[in-house]
PDB file of C-alpha atoms and ligand atoms in Angstrom:
ATOM      1  CA  MET A   4     130.413  50.568  -7.785  1.00 89.00           C
ATOM      2  CA  ILE A   5     129.424  49.256  -4.337  1.00 94.00           C
ATOM      3  CA  ASP A   6     131.203  46.109  -3.152  1.00 97.00           C
ATOM      4  CA  LEU A   7     128.239  43.823  -2.364  1.00 97.00           C
ATOM      5  CA  GLU A   8     130.147  41.660   0.116  1.00 98.00           C
ATOM      6  CA  GLN A   9     131.226  44.768   2.017  1.00 98.00           C
ATOM      7  CA  LEU A  10     127.609  46.004   1.962  1.00 98.00           C
ATOM      8  CA  ALA A  11     126.372  42.677   3.368  1.00 98.00           C
ATOM      9  CA  ARG A  12     128.932  42.913   6.201  1.00 98.00           C
ATOM     10  CA  ALA A  13     127.843  46.483   6.931  1.00 98.00           C
ATOM     11  CA  GLN A  14     124.169  45.445   6.988  1.00 98.00           C
ATOM     12  CA  GLN A  15     124.934  42.610   9.411  1.00 98.00           C
ATOM     13  CA  ALA A  16     126.955  44.915  11.658  1.00 99.00           C
ATOM     14  CA  ILE A  17     124.099  47.453  11.732  1.00 99.00           C
ATOM     15  CA  VAL A  18     121.424  44.821  12.457  1.00 98.00           C
ATOM     16  CA  ALA A  19     123.547  43.409  15.312  1.00 98.00           C
ATOM     17  CA  ALA A  20     124.201  46.917  16.683  1.00 99.00           C
ATOM     18  CA  GLY A  21     120.451  47.631  16.706  1.00 98.00           C
ATOM     19  CA  ASP A  22     119.742  44.460  18.647  1.00 98.00           C
ATOM     20  CA  GLU A  23     122.473  45.251  21.204  1.00 98.00           C
ATOM     21  CA  LEU A  24     121.523  48.913  21.606  1.00 98.00           C
ATOM     22  CA  TYR A  25     117.795  48.218  21.897  1.00 98.00           C
ATOM     23  CA  ARG A  26     118.402  45.635  24.634  1.00 98.00           C
ATOM     24  CA  ALA A  27     120.552  48.225  26.424  1.00 98.00           C
ATOM     25  CA  GLY A  28     117.715  50.799  26.369  1.00 98.00           C
ATOM     26  CA  GLN A  29     119.580  53.090  23.989  1.00 98.00           C
ATOM     27  CA  VAL A  30     117.066  53.265  21.128  1.00 98.00           C
ATOM     28  CA  PRO A  31     113.453  53.103  22.410  1.00 98.00           C
ATOM     29  CA  ALA A  32     110.402  53.508  20.203  1.00 98.00           C
ATOM     30  CA  THR A  33     112.133  53.619  16.755  1.00 98.00           C
ATOM     31  CA  GLY A  34     114.594  56.303  17.973  1.00 98.00           C
ATOM     32  CA  GLY A  35     118.185  56.244  16.747  1.00 98.00           C
ATOM     33  CA  ASN A  36     119.882  55.610  13.414  1.00 99.00           C
ATOM     34  CA  PHE A  37     123.077  53.853  12.380  1.00 99.00           C
ATOM     35  CA  SER A  38     125.528  53.841   9.479  1.00 99.00           C
ATOM     36  CA  VAL A  39     128.776  52.377   8.167  1.00 99.00           C
ATOM     37  CA  ARG A  40     131.115  54.008   5.626  1.00 98.00           C
ATOM     38  CA  LEU A  41     131.296  52.000   2.387  1.00 98.00           C
ATOM     39  CA  ASP A  42     133.739  54.097   0.348  1.00 98.00           C
ATOM     40  CA  ALA A  43     134.826  57.695  -0.230  1.00 97.00           C
ATOM     41  CA  THR A  44     131.283  58.877  -1.059  1.00 98.00           C
ATOM     42  CA  HIS A  45     128.784  56.238   0.130  1.00 98.00           C
ATOM     43  CA  MET A  46     127.387  54.862   3.362  1.00 98.00           C
ATOM     44  CA  ALA A  47     125.061  52.050   4.451  1.00 98.00           C
ATOM     45  CA  VAL A  48     122.395  53.691   6.635  1.00 98.00           C
ATOM     46  CA  THR A  49     119.162  52.667   8.321  1.00 98.00           C
ATOM     47  CA  ALA A  50     115.911  53.450   6.517  1.00 98.00           C
ATOM     48  CA  SER A  51     113.601  55.880   8.319  1.00 98.00           C
ATOM     49  CA  GLY A  52     111.087  54.837  10.948  1.00 98.00           C
ATOM     50  CA  ARG A  53     112.308  51.288  11.496  1.00 98.00           C
ATOM     51  CA  HIS A  54     112.297  49.787  14.983  1.00 98.00           C
ATOM     52  CA  LYS A  55     116.017  49.617  15.661  1.00 98.00           C
ATOM     53  CA  GLY A  56     115.753  46.506  17.831  1.00 98.00           C
ATOM     54  CA  ARG A  57     114.054  44.561  15.031  1.00 98.00           C
ATOM     55  CA  LEU A  58     116.112  45.471  11.970  1.00 98.00           C
ATOM     56  CA  THR A  59     116.773  43.121   9.065  1.00 98.00           C
ATOM     57  CA  PRO A  60     119.447  43.653   6.385  1.00 98.00           C
ATOM     58  CA  ALA A  61     116.689  44.968   4.077  1.00 98.00           C
ATOM     59  CA  ASP A  62     116.210  47.920   6.468  1.00 98.00           C
ATOM     60  CA  VAL A  63     119.739  49.122   5.686  1.00 98.00           C
ATOM     61  CA  MET A  64     120.123  51.033   2.411  1.00 98.00           C
ATOM     62  CA  VAL A  65     122.925  52.736   0.468  1.00 98.00           C
ATOM     63  CA  THR A  66     123.092  56.517  -0.030  1.00 98.00           C
ATOM     64  CA  ASP A  67     125.803  58.967  -0.920  1.00 98.00           C
ATOM     65  CA  PHE A  68     126.923  61.439   1.749  1.00 98.00           C
ATOM     66  CA  ALA A  69     124.409  63.989   0.443  1.00 98.00           C
ATOM     67  CA  VAL A  70     121.757  61.314   1.212  1.00 98.00           C
ATOM     68  CA  THR A  71     120.767  60.456  -2.365  1.00 98.00           C
ATOM     69  CA  PRO A  72     119.643  56.785  -2.316  1.00 98.00           C
ATOM     70  CA  LEU A  73     121.430  54.294  -4.542  1.00 98.00           C
ATOM     71  CA  GLY A  74     119.233  51.497  -5.885  1.00 92.00           C
ATOM     72  CA  SER A  75     116.619  51.628  -3.120  1.00 94.00           C
ATOM     73  CA  PRO A  76     113.040  52.945  -3.086  1.00 96.00           C
ATOM     74  CA  GLN A  77     113.203  53.306   0.706  1.00 98.00           C
ATOM     75  CA  LYS A  78     113.461  56.630   2.531  1.00 98.00           C
ATOM     76  CA  PRO A  79     116.747  57.053   4.375  1.00 98.00           C
ATOM     77  CA  SER A  80     116.784  58.031   8.051  1.00 98.00           C
ATOM     78  CA  ASP A  81     115.472  61.547   8.639  1.00 98.00           C
ATOM     79  CA  GLU A  82     118.872  62.285  10.202  1.00 98.00           C
ATOM     80  CA  ALA A  83     121.022  60.621   7.504  1.00 98.00           C
ATOM     81  CA  ARG A  84     122.438  64.028   6.576  1.00 98.00           C
ATOM     82  CA  LEU A  85     124.112  64.179  10.005  1.00 98.00           C
ATOM     83  CA  HIS A  86     125.825  60.860   9.234  1.00 98.00           C
ATOM     84  CA  GLY A  87     126.909  61.862   5.721  1.00 98.00           C
ATOM     85  CA  GLN A  88     128.317  65.115   7.007  1.00 98.00           C
ATOM     86  CA  LEU A  89     130.428  63.313   9.615  1.00 98.00           C
ATOM     87  CA  TYR A  90     131.888  61.008   6.924  1.00 98.00           C
ATOM     88  CA  GLN A  91     132.651  64.047   4.750  1.00 98.00           C
ATOM     89  CA  ASP A  92     134.318  66.011   7.540  1.00 98.00           C
ATOM     90  CA  ARG A  93     135.937  63.203   9.571  1.00 97.00           C
ATOM     91  CA  PRO A  94     138.151  60.812   7.599  1.00 95.00           C
ATOM     92  CA  GLU A  95     138.609  58.751  10.795  1.00 94.00           C
ATOM     93  CA  ALA A  96     134.892  57.893  10.904  1.00 98.00           C
ATOM     94  CA  GLY A  97     134.108  54.353   9.717  1.00 98.00           C
ATOM     95  CA  ALA A  98     130.812  53.989  11.612  1.00 98.00           C
ATOM     96  CA  VAL A  99     128.321  56.407  13.181  1.00 99.00           C
ATOM     97  CA  LEU A 100     125.726  55.603  15.866  1.00 99.00           C
ATOM     98  CA  HIS A 101     122.914  57.864  17.031  1.00 98.00           C
ATOM     99  CA  THR A 102     121.138  56.861  20.255  1.00 98.00           C
ATOM    100  CA  HIS A 103     118.342  58.207  22.474  1.00 98.00           C
ATOM    101  CA  SER A 104     119.171  57.103  26.012  1.00 98.00           C
ATOM    102  CA  ARG A 105     117.537  58.575  29.127  1.00 98.00           C
ATOM    103  CA  ALA A 106     120.872  59.838  30.468  1.00 98.00           C
ATOM    104  CA  ALA A 107     121.861  61.595  27.207  1.00 98.00           C
ATOM    105  CA  THR A 108     118.403  63.143  26.913  1.00 98.00           C
ATOM    106  CA  VAL A 109     118.207  64.418  30.501  1.00 98.00           C
ATOM    107  CA  LEU A 110     121.825  65.515  30.950  1.00 98.00           C
ATOM    108  CA  SER A 111     121.864  67.487  27.695  1.00 98.00           C
ATOM    109  CA  ARG A 112     118.806  69.404  28.952  1.00 98.00           C
ATOM    110  CA  LEU A 113     120.327  70.114  32.362  1.00 98.00           C
ATOM    111  CA  ILE A 114     123.371  71.822  30.827  1.00 97.00           C
ATOM    112  CA  GLU A 115     122.705  75.372  29.726  1.00 95.00           C
ATOM    113  CA  GLY A 116     125.946  75.928  27.801  1.00 96.00           C
ATOM    114  CA  ASP A 117     127.277  74.337  24.630  1.00 98.00           C
ATOM    115  CA  THR A 118     129.622  71.785  26.241  1.00 98.00           C
ATOM    116  CA  LEU A 119     129.438  68.873  28.680  1.00 98.00           C
ATOM    117  CA  TRP A 120     132.782  68.483  30.464  1.00 98.00           C
ATOM    118  CA  LEU A 121     133.654  65.010  31.759  1.00 97.00           C
ATOM    119  CA  GLU A 122     136.681  64.792  34.029  1.00 96.00           C
ATOM    120  CA  GLY A 123     138.272  62.263  36.351  1.00 96.00           C
ATOM    121  CA  PHE A 124     136.537  59.111  35.084  1.00 97.00           C
ATOM    122  CA  GLU A 125     138.696  56.125  34.094  1.00 97.00           C
ATOM    123  CA  LEU A 126     136.172  55.123  31.422  1.00 97.00           C
ATOM    124  CA  GLN A 127     136.939  58.295  29.438  1.00 97.00           C
ATOM    125  CA  LYS A 128     139.767  56.157  28.010  1.00 97.00           C
ATOM    126  CA  ALA A 129     137.196  54.064  26.108  1.00 97.00           C
ATOM    127  CA  ILE A 130     136.864  56.978  23.674  1.00 97.00           C
ATOM    128  CA  GLU A 131     139.243  56.912  20.689  1.00 95.00           C
ATOM    129  CA  GLY A 132     142.151  59.296  21.186  1.00 92.00           C
ATOM    130  CA  VAL A 133     141.735  59.609  24.978  1.00 93.00           C
ATOM    131  CA  ALA A 134     144.743  58.282  26.901  1.00 89.00           C
ATOM    132  CA  SER A 135     144.093  59.382  30.486  1.00 88.00           C
ATOM    133  CA  HIS A 136     141.267  59.938  32.976  1.00 84.00           C
ATOM    134  CA  ASP A 137     143.155  63.059  33.924  1.00 88.00           C
ATOM    135  CA  THR A 138     142.236  65.103  30.843  1.00 89.00           C
ATOM    136  CA  ALA A 139     138.903  66.859  30.529  1.00 95.00           C
ATOM    137  CA  LEU A 140     136.724  65.312  27.833  1.00 97.00           C
ATOM    138  CA  ALA A 141     134.548  67.891  26.083  1.00 97.00           C
ATOM    139  CA  VAL A 142     131.267  66.714  24.559  1.00 98.00           C
ATOM    140  CA  PRO A 143     129.815  69.530  22.400  1.00 98.00           C
ATOM    141  CA  ILE A 144     126.060  70.182  22.700  1.00 98.00           C
ATOM    142  CA  VAL A 145     123.845  71.688  19.993  1.00 98.00           C
ATOM    143  CA  ASP A 146     120.192  72.672  20.318  1.00 98.00           C
ATOM    144  CA  ASN A 147     117.639  70.349  18.770  1.00 98.00           C
ATOM    145  CA  ASP A 148     115.939  71.427  15.545  1.00 98.00           C
ATOM    146  CA  GLN A 149     113.321  69.652  13.436  1.00 98.00           C
ATOM    147  CA  ASP A 150     114.927  71.249  10.364  1.00 98.00           C
ATOM    148  CA  ILE A 151     117.691  68.684   9.835  1.00 97.00           C
ATOM    149  CA  ALA A 152     119.506  70.756   7.207  1.00 96.00           C
ATOM    150  CA  ALA A 153     119.712  73.637   9.700  1.00 98.00           C
ATOM    151  CA  LEU A 154     120.736  71.266  12.516  1.00 98.00           C
ATOM    152  CA  ALA A 155     123.444  69.778  10.286  1.00 97.00           C
ATOM    153  CA  GLU A 156     124.918  73.216   9.600  1.00 97.00           C
ATOM    154  CA  VAL A 157     124.901  74.149  13.303  1.00 98.00           C
ATOM    155  CA  ALA A 158     126.545  70.813  14.216  1.00 98.00           C
ATOM    156  CA  ARG A 159     129.176  71.231  11.475  1.00 98.00           C
ATOM    157  CA  GLU A 160     130.115  74.688  12.792  1.00 98.00           C
ATOM    158  CA  ARG A 161     130.099  73.535  16.425  1.00 98.00           C
ATOM    159  CA  LEU A 162     132.434  70.618  15.626  1.00 98.00           C
ATOM    160  CA  ARG A 163     134.768  72.533  13.319  1.00 97.00           C
ATOM    161  CA  GLY A 164     138.384  72.150  14.418  1.00 97.00           C
ATOM    162  CA  LEU A 165     137.518  69.979  17.439  1.00 96.00           C
ATOM    163  CA  ASP A 166     139.230  66.634  18.062  1.00 95.00           C
ATOM    164  CA  THR A 167     136.092  64.934  19.340  1.00 97.00           C
ATOM    165  CA  ARG A 168     134.286  61.637  18.734  1.00 98.00           C
ATOM    166  CA  ALA A 169     130.824  62.610  19.971  1.00 98.00           C
ATOM    167  CA  TYR A 170     128.257  65.351  20.364  1.00 98.00           C
ATOM    168  CA  LEU A 171     124.887  65.697  22.029  1.00 99.00           C
ATOM    169  CA  ILE A 172     121.686  67.153  20.625  1.00 98.00           C
ATOM    170  CA  ARG A 173     119.847  68.772  23.519  1.00 98.00           C
ATOM    171  CA  GLY A 174     116.838  66.790  24.725  1.00 98.00           C
ATOM    172  CA  HIS A 175     117.333  64.394  21.822  1.00 98.00           C
ATOM    173  CA  GLY A 176     120.370  62.136  21.984  1.00 98.00           C
ATOM    174  CA  LEU A 177     123.966  61.265  21.200  1.00 99.00           C
ATOM    175  CA  TYR A 178     125.975  61.072  17.971  1.00 98.00           C
ATOM    176  CA  THR A 179     129.274  59.210  18.144  1.00 98.00           C
ATOM    177  CA  TRP A 180     131.668  57.885  15.502  1.00 98.00           C
ATOM    178  CA  ALA A 181     134.710  55.630  15.459  1.00 98.00           C
ATOM    179  CA  ARG A 182     136.973  53.741  13.100  1.00 98.00           C
ATOM    180  CA  ASP A 183     134.624  50.737  13.063  1.00 98.00           C
ATOM    181  CA  MET A 184     131.335  49.525  14.493  1.00 98.00           C
ATOM    182  CA  SER A 185     132.832  47.747  17.494  1.00 98.00           C
ATOM    183  CA  GLY A 186     134.683  50.918  18.543  1.00 98.00           C
ATOM    184  CA  CYS A 187     131.524  52.909  18.040  1.00 98.00           C
ATOM    185  CA  LEU A 188     129.472  50.517  20.213  1.00 98.00           C
ATOM    186  CA  ARG A 189     132.140  50.733  22.921  1.00 98.00           C
ATOM    187  CA  GLN A 190     131.878  54.527  22.821  1.00 98.00           C
ATOM    188  CA  VAL A 191     128.078  54.493  23.153  1.00 98.00           C
ATOM    189  CA  GLU A 192     128.390  52.211  26.186  1.00 98.00           C
ATOM    190  CA  ALA A 193     131.183  54.245  27.769  1.00 98.00           C
ATOM    191  CA  LEU A 194     129.590  57.635  27.126  1.00 98.00           C
ATOM    192  CA  ASP A 195     126.271  56.535  28.510  1.00 98.00           C
ATOM    193  CA  PHE A 196     128.015  55.197  31.624  1.00 98.00           C
ATOM    194  CA  LEU A 197     129.769  58.568  31.971  1.00 98.00           C
ATOM    195  CA  PHE A 198     126.487  60.465  31.473  1.00 98.00           C
ATOM    196  CA  ASP A 199     124.936  58.345  34.241  1.00 98.00           C
ATOM    197  CA  CYS A 200     127.889  59.055  36.555  1.00 98.00           C
ATOM    198  CA  GLU A 201     127.627  62.773  35.844  1.00 98.00           C
ATOM    199  CA  LEU A 202     123.893  62.767  36.588  1.00 98.00           C
ATOM    200  CA  ILE A 203     124.458  60.980  39.906  1.00 98.00           C
ATOM    201  CA  MET A 204     127.214  63.435  40.847  1.00 96.00           C
ATOM    202  CA  ARG A 205     125.006  66.427  40.009  1.00 94.00           C
ATOM    203  CA  ARG A 206     122.205  64.954  42.175  1.00 93.00           C
ATOM    204  CA  THR A 207     124.511  64.550  45.162  1.00 91.00           C
ATOM    205  CA  ARG A 208     126.151  68.000  44.978  1.00 81.00           C
TER     206      ARG A 208
HETATM  207  C1  LIG B 309     110.579  58.500  17.253  1.00 65.33           C
HETATM  208  S1  LIG B 309     112.218  59.025  17.142  1.00 65.33           S
HETATM  209  C2  LIG B 309     112.173  60.551  16.213  1.00 65.33           C
HETATM  210  C3  LIG B 309     113.146  60.619  15.066  1.00 65.33           C
HETATM  211  C4  LIG B 309     114.546  60.434  15.562  1.00 65.33           C
HETATM  212  O1  LIG B 309     115.028  61.273  16.319  1.00 65.33           O
HETATM  213  C5  LIG B 309     115.321  59.278  15.235  1.00 65.33           C
HETATM  214  O2  LIG B 309     116.427  59.141  15.713  1.00 65.33           O
HETATM  215  C6  LIG B 309     114.825  58.225  14.309  1.00 65.33           C
HETATM  216  O3  LIG B 309     114.603  58.719  13.028  1.00 65.33           O
HETATM  217  P1  LIG B 309     114.776  57.752  11.755  1.00 65.33           P
HETATM  218  O4  LIG B 309     114.204  58.549  10.607  1.00 65.33           O
HETATM  219  O5  LIG B 309     116.231  57.483  11.610  1.00 65.33           O
HETATM  220  O6  LIG B 309     114.030  56.482  12.050  1.00 65.33           O
HETATM  221 ZN1   ZN B 310     117.161  60.951  16.825  1.00 65.33          ZN
END
């Protein structure tokens, strides 16, 4: 049984996140998708194809973590499986944001390996679990795939056993998760700042 007041709060949080992220250039042209954990098996997630800067609560639907809709005729985000999988595998995840910024898109293409290493930036501490600028922050990278089930399996294997709060899909964008939506928004902002810094440093090397 879904708690309807909790669902309404989740819908509001997702609508507000879309507005903030669109204004920040993080989700152009309907890109991106967002979710909030509702209970042990369900999430509130954006419906597919919506403009993320112009969401209303009706654009946020309930599915289980296997992406079966609950009481909605709408189609969930094409990438909802990636959200559900994170809630299944990461008990610490209360909210998940997927964004398509320029920096995430370009930097993930410039790196040939499967990891972006960020080191020496004070803002690394904005990521949950990071206590010092002095530790290297690893952001796993997986190759993009239009087959979301296949992409989900590759991401699950890549993340297995890692204490991370984010990964990049090459040429596509960022997934990040946190205890709640405000932590998740902070991580999107911090990671994108760090991606920008890394791009500038690579240009000046
Ligand atoms: C035009 S963006 C292509 C699809 C995508 O990557 C995305 O993030 C949005 O898909 P959704 O089904 O969640 O709207
Ligand atoms: Zn996407």
